[in-house]
CSV table of C-alpha atoms in Angstrom, one decimal:
chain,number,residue,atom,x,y,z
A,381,UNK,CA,26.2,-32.8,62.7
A,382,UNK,CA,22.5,-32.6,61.9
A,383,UNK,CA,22.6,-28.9,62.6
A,384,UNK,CA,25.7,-28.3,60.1
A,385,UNK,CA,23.9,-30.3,57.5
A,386,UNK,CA,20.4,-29.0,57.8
A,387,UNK,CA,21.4,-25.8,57.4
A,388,UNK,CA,23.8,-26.0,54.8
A,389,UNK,CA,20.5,-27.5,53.0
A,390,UNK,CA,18.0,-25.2,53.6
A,391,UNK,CA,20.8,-22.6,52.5
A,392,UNK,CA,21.4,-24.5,49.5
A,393,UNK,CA,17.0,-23.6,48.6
A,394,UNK,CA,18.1,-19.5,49.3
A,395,UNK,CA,21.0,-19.8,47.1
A,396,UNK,CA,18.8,-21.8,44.6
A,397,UNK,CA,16.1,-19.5,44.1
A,398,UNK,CA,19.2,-16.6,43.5
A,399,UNK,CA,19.1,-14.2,47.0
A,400,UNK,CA,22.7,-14.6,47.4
A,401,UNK,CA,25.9,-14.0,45.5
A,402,UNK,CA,28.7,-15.0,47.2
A,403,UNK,CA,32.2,-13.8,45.9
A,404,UNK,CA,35.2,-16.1,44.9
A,405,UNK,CA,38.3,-16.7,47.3
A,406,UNK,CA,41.7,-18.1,46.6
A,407,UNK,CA,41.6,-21.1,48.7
A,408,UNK,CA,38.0,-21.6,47.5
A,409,UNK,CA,39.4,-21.3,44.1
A,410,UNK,CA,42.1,-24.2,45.1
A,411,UNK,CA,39.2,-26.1,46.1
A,412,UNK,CA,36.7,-26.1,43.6
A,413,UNK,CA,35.7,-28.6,40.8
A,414,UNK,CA,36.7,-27.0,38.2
A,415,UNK,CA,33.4,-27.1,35.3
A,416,UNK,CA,30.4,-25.9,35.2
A,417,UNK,CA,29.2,-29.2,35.0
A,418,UNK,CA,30.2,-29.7,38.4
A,419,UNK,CA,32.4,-33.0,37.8
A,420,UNK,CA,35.8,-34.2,37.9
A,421,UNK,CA,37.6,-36.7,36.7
A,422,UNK,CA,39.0,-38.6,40.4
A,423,UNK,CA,34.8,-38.2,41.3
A,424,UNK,CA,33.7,-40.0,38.6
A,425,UNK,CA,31.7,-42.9,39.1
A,426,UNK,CA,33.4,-45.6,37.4
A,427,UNK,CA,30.8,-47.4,34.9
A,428,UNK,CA,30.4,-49.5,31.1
A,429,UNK,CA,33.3,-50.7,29.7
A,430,UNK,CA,35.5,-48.8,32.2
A,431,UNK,CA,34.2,-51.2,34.6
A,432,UNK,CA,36.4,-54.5,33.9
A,433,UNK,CA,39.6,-52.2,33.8
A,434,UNK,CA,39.0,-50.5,37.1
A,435,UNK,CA,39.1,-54.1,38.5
A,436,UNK,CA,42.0,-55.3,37.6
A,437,UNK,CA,43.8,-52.3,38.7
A,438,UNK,CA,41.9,-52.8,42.2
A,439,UNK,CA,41.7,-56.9,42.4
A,440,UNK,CA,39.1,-57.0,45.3
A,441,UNK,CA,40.6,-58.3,48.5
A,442,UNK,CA,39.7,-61.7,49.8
A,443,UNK,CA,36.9,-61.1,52.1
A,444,UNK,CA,35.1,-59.5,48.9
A,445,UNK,CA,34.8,-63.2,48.2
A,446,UNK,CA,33.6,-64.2,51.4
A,447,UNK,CA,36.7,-66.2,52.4
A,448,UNK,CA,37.3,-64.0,55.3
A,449,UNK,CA,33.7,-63.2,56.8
A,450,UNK,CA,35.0,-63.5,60.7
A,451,UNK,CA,37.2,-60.3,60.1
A,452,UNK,CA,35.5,-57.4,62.1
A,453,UNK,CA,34.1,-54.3,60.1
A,454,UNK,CA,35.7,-51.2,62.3
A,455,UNK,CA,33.2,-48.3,63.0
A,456,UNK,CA,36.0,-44.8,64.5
A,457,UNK,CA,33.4,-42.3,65.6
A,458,UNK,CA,31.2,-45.3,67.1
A,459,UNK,CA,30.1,-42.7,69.6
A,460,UNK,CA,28.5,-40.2,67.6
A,461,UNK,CA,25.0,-40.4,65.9
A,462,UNK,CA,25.5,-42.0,62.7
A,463,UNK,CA,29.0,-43.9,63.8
A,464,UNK,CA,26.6,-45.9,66.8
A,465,UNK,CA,23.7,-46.4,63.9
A,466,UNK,CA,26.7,-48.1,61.5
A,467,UNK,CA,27.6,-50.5,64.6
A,468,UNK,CA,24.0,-51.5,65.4
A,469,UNK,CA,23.6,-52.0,61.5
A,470,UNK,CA,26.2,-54.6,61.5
A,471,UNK,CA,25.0,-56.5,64.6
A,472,UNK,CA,21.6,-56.8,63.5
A,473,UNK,CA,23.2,-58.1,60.2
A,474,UNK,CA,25.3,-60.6,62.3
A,475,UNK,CA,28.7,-59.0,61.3
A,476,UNK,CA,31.4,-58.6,64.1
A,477,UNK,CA,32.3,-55.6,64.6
A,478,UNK,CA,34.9,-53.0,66.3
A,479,UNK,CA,33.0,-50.0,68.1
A,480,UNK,CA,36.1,-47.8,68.0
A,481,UNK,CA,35.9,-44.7,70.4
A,482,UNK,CA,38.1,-42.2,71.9
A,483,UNK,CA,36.6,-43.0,75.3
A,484,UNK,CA,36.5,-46.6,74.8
A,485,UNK,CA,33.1,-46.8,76.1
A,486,UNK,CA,30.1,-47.5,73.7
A,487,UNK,CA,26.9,-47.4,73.0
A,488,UNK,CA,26.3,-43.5,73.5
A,489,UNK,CA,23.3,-43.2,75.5
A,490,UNK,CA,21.5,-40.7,73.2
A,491,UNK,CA,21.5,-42.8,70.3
A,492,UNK,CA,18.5,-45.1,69.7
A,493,UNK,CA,19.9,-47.9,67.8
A,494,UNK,CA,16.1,-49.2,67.1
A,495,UNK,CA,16.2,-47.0,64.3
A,496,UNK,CA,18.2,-49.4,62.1
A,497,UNK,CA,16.0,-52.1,63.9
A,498,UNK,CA,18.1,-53.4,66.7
A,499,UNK,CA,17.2,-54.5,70.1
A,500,UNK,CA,19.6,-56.8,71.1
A,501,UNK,CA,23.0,-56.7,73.1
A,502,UNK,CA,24.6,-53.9,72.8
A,503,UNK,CA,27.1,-54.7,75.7
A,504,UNK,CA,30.9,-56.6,76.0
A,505,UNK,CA,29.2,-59.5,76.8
A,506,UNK,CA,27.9,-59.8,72.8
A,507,UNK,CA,30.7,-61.8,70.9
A,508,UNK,CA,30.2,-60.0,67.5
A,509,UNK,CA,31.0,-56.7,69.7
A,510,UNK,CA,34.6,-55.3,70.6
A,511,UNK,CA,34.5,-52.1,72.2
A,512,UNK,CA,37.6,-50.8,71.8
A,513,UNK,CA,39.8,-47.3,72.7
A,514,UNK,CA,41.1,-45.3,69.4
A,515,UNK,CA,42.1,-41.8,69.0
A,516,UNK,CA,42.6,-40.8,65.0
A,517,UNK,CA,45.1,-38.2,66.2
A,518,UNK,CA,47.8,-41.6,67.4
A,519,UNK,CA,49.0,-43.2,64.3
A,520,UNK,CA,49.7,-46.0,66.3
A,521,UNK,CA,46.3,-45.9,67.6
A,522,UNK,CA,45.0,-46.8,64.4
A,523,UNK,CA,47.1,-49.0,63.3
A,524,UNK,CA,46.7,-51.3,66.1
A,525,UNK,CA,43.2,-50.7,66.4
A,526,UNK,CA,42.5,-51.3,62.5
A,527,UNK,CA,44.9,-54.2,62.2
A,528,UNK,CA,42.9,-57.7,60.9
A,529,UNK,CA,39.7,-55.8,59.9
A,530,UNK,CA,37.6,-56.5,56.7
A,531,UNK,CA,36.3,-53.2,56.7
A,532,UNK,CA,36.6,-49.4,58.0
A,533,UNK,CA,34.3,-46.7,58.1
A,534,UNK,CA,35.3,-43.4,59.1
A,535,UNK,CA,31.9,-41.9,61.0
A,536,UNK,CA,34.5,-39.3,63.2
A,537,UNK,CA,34.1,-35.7,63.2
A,538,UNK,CA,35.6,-32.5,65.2
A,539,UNK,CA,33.5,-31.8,68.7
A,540,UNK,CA,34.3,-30.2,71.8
A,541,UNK,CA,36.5,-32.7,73.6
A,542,UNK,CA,37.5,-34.9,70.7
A,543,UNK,CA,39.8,-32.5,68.4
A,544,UNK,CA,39.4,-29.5,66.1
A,545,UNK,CA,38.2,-30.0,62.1
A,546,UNK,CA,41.6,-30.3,60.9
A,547,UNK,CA,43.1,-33.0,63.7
A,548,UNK,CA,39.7,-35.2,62.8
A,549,UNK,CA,38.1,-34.5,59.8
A,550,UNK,CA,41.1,-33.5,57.8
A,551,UNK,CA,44.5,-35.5,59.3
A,552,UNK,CA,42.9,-38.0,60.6
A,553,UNK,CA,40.7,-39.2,57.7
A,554,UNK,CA,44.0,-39.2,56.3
A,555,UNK,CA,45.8,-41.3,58.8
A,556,UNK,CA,42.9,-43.7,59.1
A,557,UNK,CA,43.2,-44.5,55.0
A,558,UNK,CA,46.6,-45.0,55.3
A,559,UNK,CA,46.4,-47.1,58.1
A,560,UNK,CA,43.6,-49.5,56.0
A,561,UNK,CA,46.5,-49.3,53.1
A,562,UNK,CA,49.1,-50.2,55.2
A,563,UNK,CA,47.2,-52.9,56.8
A,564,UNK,CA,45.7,-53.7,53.9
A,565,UNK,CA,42.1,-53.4,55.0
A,566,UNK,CA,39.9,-54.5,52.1
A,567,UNK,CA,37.6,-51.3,52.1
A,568,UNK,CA,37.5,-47.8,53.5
A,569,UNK,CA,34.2,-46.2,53.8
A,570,UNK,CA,34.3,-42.0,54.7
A,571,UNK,CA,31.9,-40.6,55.4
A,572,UNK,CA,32.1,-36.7,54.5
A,573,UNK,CA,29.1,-33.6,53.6
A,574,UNK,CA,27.7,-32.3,50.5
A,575,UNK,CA,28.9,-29.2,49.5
A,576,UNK,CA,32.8,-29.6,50.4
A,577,UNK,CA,34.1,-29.2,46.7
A,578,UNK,CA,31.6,-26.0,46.3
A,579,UNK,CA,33.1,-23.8,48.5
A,580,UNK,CA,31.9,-20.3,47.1
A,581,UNK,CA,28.4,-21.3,48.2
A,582,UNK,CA,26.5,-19.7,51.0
A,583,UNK,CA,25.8,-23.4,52.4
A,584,UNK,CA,29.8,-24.1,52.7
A,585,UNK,CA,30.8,-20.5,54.2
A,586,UNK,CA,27.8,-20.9,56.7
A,587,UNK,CA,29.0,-24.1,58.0
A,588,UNK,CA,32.4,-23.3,58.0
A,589,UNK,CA,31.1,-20.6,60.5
A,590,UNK,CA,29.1,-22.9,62.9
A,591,UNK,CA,32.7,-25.2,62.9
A,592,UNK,CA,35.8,-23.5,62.6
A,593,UNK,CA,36.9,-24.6,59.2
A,594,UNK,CA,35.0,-27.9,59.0
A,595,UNK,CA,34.0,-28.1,55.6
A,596,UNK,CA,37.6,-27.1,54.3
A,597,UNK,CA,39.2,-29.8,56.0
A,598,UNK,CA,36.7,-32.3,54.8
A,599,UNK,CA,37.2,-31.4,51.2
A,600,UNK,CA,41.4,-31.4,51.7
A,601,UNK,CA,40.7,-35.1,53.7
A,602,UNK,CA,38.9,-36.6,50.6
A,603,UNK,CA,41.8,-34.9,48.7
A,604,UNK,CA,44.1,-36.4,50.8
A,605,UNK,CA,42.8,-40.3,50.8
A,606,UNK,CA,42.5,-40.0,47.1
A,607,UNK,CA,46.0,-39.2,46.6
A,608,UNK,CA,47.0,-41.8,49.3
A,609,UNK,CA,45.3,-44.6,47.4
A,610,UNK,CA,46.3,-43.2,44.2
A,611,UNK,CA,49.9,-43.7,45.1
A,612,UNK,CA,49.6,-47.0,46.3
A,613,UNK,CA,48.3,-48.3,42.9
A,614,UNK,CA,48.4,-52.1,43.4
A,615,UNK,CA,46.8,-51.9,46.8
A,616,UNK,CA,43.5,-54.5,46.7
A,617,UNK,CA,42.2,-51.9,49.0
A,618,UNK,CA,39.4,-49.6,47.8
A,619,UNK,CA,37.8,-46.5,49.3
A,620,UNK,CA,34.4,-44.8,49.2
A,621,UNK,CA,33.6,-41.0,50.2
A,622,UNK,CA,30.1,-40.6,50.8
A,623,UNK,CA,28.7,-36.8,50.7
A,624,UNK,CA,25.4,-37.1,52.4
A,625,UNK,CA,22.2,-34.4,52.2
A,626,UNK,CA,21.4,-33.0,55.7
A,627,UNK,CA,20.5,-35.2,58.2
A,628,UNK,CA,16.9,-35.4,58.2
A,629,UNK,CA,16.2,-36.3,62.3
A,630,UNK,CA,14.6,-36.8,64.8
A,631,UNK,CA,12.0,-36.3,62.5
A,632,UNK,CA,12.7,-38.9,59.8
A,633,UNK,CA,15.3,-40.8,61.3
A,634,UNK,CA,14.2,-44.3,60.1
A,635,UNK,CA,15.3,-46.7,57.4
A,636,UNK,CA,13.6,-45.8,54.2
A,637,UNK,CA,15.9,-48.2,51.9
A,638,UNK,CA,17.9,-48.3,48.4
A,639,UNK,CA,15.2,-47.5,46.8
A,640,UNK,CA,14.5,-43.9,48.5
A,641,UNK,CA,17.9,-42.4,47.7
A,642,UNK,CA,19.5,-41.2,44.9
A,643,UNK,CA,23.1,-40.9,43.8
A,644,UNK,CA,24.9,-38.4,41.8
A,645,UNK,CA,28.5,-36.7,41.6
A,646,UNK,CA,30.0,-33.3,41.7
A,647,UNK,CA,28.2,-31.4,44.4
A,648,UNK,CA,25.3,-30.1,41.9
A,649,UNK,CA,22.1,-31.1,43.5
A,650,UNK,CA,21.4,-32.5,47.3
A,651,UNK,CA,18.6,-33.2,49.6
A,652,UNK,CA,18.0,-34.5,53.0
A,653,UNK,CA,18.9,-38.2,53.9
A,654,UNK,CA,18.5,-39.7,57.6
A,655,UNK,CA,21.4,-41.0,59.8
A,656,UNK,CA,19.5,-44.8,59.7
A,657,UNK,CA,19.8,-44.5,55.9
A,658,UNK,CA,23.5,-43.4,55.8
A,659,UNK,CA,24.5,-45.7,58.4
A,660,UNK,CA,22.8,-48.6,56.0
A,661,UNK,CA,24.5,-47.4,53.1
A,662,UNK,CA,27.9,-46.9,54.6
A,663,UNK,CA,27.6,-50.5,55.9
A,664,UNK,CA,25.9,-52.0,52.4
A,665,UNK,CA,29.2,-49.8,51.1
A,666,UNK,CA,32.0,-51.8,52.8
A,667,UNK,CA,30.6,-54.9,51.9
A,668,UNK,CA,30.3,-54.2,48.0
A,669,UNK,CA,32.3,-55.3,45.8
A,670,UNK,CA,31.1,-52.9,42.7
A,671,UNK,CA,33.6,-51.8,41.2
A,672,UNK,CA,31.6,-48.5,39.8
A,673,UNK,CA,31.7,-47.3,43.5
A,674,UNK,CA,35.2,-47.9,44.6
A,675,UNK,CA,38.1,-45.1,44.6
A,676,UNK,CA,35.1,-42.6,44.2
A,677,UNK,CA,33.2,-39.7,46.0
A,678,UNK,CA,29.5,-39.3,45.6
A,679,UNK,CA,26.5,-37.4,47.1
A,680,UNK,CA,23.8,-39.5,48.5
A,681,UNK,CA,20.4,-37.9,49.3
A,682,UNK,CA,16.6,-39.0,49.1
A,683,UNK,CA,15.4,-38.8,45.5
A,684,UNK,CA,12.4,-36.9,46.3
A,685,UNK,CA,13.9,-34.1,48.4
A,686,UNK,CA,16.4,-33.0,46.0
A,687,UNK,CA,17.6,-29.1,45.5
A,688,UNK,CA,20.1,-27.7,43.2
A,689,UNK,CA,23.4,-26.3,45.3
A,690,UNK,CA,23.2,-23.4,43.3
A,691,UNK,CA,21.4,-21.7,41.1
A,692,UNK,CA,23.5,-22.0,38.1
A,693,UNK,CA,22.8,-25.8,38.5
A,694,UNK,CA,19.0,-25.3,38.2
A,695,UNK,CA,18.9,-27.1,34.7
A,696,UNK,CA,20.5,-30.6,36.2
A,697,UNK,CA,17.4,-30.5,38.9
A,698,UNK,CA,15.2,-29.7,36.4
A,699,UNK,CA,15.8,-32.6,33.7
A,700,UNK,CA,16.2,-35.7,35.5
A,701,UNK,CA,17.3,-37.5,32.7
A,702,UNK,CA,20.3,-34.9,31.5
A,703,UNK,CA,23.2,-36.0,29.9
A,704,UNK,CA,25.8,-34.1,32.4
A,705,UNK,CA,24.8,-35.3,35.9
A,706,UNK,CA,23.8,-39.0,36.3
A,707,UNK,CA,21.4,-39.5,39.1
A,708,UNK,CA,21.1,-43.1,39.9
A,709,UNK,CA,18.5,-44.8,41.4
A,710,UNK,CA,17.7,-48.6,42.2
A,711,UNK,CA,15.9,-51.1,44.5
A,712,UNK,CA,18.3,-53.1,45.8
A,713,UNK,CA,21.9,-51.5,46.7
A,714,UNK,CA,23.4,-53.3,44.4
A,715,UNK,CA,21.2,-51.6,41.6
A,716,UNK,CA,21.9,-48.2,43.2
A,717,UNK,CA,25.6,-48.4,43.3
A,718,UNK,CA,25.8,-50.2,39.8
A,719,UNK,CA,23.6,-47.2,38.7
């Protein structure tokens, strides 16, 4: 939620300018990248020569080529804040889509879906819209619901009524990515935090406080889809985690573009982002076909709100151009995700 995320920034600035020490844990041990550079091997962005090789061990699927553009892209969490913004991204695109809920009722009435610039119907009577009933706790649920589509992306999280951390953003990120495996959905789009794989950090502990182990069970659901599609090696499915900054609204919650963020791996720097602009990205996501962002995690921020997690990372924030932590930039999204 905006309020997890905004703090777990603004914590990240204390923790930056070295007011805290936080002491290790086992499980945070478990958890944590393990270099100081702050990278690991499964989060690597995928790039050069290693680009041609990571296709043919993931052959995109067919509507990668646009032979199956009528197959809808399915939004589970449609009823939050960014998982309404994702669904009005792809109507105002033309894309049908699947508004999946646990309710089965959609759009949320808080949401203004004018800030990814649509205006249009946002009822059952729009034919690109299927409002639909799914609960990520029922794996039959999901594999019903996700059966035929193009596309996933996972915009669910724990709140009051809907399930705890580990029953949505643990288990059932899980469940959903082996439901797109099994029904061999061509991408699978999650969207996650900054900050999971850096669990000795103020900003982690804090929001693990606000939700009841919310950060942990992120961290252990990226774990757990990476493994998933690991395992099912000749799969022409592909996922995506995104780690986005804190959600920068209402203040700034507008469409600012490609060109405005910044990219980079191993939970060493973030920033603030808006919901419009994750929404965008997580859509521009499961339509890409770059193989440099596929069967990866990154952090996606803007560029010019950028902080170091922690202190020790101080030097990757000061020297742009270091050799350790790419930060990729571009003005189209292809540009950005090809880096």
């Amino acid at each position: 939620s905006r309020n997890h995320l905004s703090a777990f920034l603004l914590l990240s600035v204390v923790i930056a300018a070295g007011i805290f020490v936080v002491n290790n844990t086992p499980q945070a041990d478990a958890l944590s990248l393990s270099n100081d550079g702050g990278l690991n091997r499964r989060d690597i962005l995928i790039g050069g020569s290693a680009a041609a090789a990571a296709a043919a061990n993931f052959p995109f699927a067919s509507w990668a080529s646009g032979n199956d553009k009528a197959a809808p892209i399915a939004i589970l969490g449609a009823s939050g804040r960014t998982g309404a913004l994702c669904v009005a991204s792809c109507l105002r695109r033309g894309l049908p889509v699947k508004a999946l809920t646990r309710s089965g009722t959609w759009p949320p009435a808080k949401t203004d879906l004018k800030a990814v610039g649509y205006d249009g119907d946002a009822t059952p009577s729009n034919p690109l819209l299927t409002i639909e009933a799914c609960d990520v706790k029922n794996a039959e649920s999901l594999m019903a619901s996700l059966a035929g589509c193009r596309a996933v992306i996972y915009a669910a999280s724990a709140s009051k009524n809907g399930g705890n951390s580990k029953e949505i953003d643990g288990d059932g990120v899980i469940a959903a990515g082996e439901s797109c495996l099994k029904n061999k959905v061509g991408r699978y789009i999650v969207l996650s935090s900054g900050g999971t794989t850096r669990p000795n950090s103020l900003g982690f502990r804090f929001t693990e406080m606000a939700v009841a182990g919310i950060m942990t069970n992120k961290r252990l659901g990226e774990v757990g889809v990476a493994n998933a599609f690991a395992k099912d090696g000749k799969s022409s499915s592909s996922y995506t985690i995104v780690r986005p900054g804190g959600l920068d609204e209402p203040k700034q919650n507008i469409i600012l573009g490609p060109s405005a963020l910044e990219i980079t791996q191993g939970d060493v720097l973030a920033g603030f982002v808006s919901r419009a602009d994750v929404a965008e990205a997580a859509l521009e996501l499961a339509l890409s076909s770059v193989p440099n962002v596929q069967n990866t995690a990154f952090e996606l921020y803007y560029g010019n709100k950028v902080v170091p997690v922690d202190r020790k990372y101080k030097k990757y924030y000061a020297d742009p151009d270091n050799e350790v932590v790419a930060r990729l930039h571009g003005d189209s999204y292809e540009e950005l995700f090809k880096g």
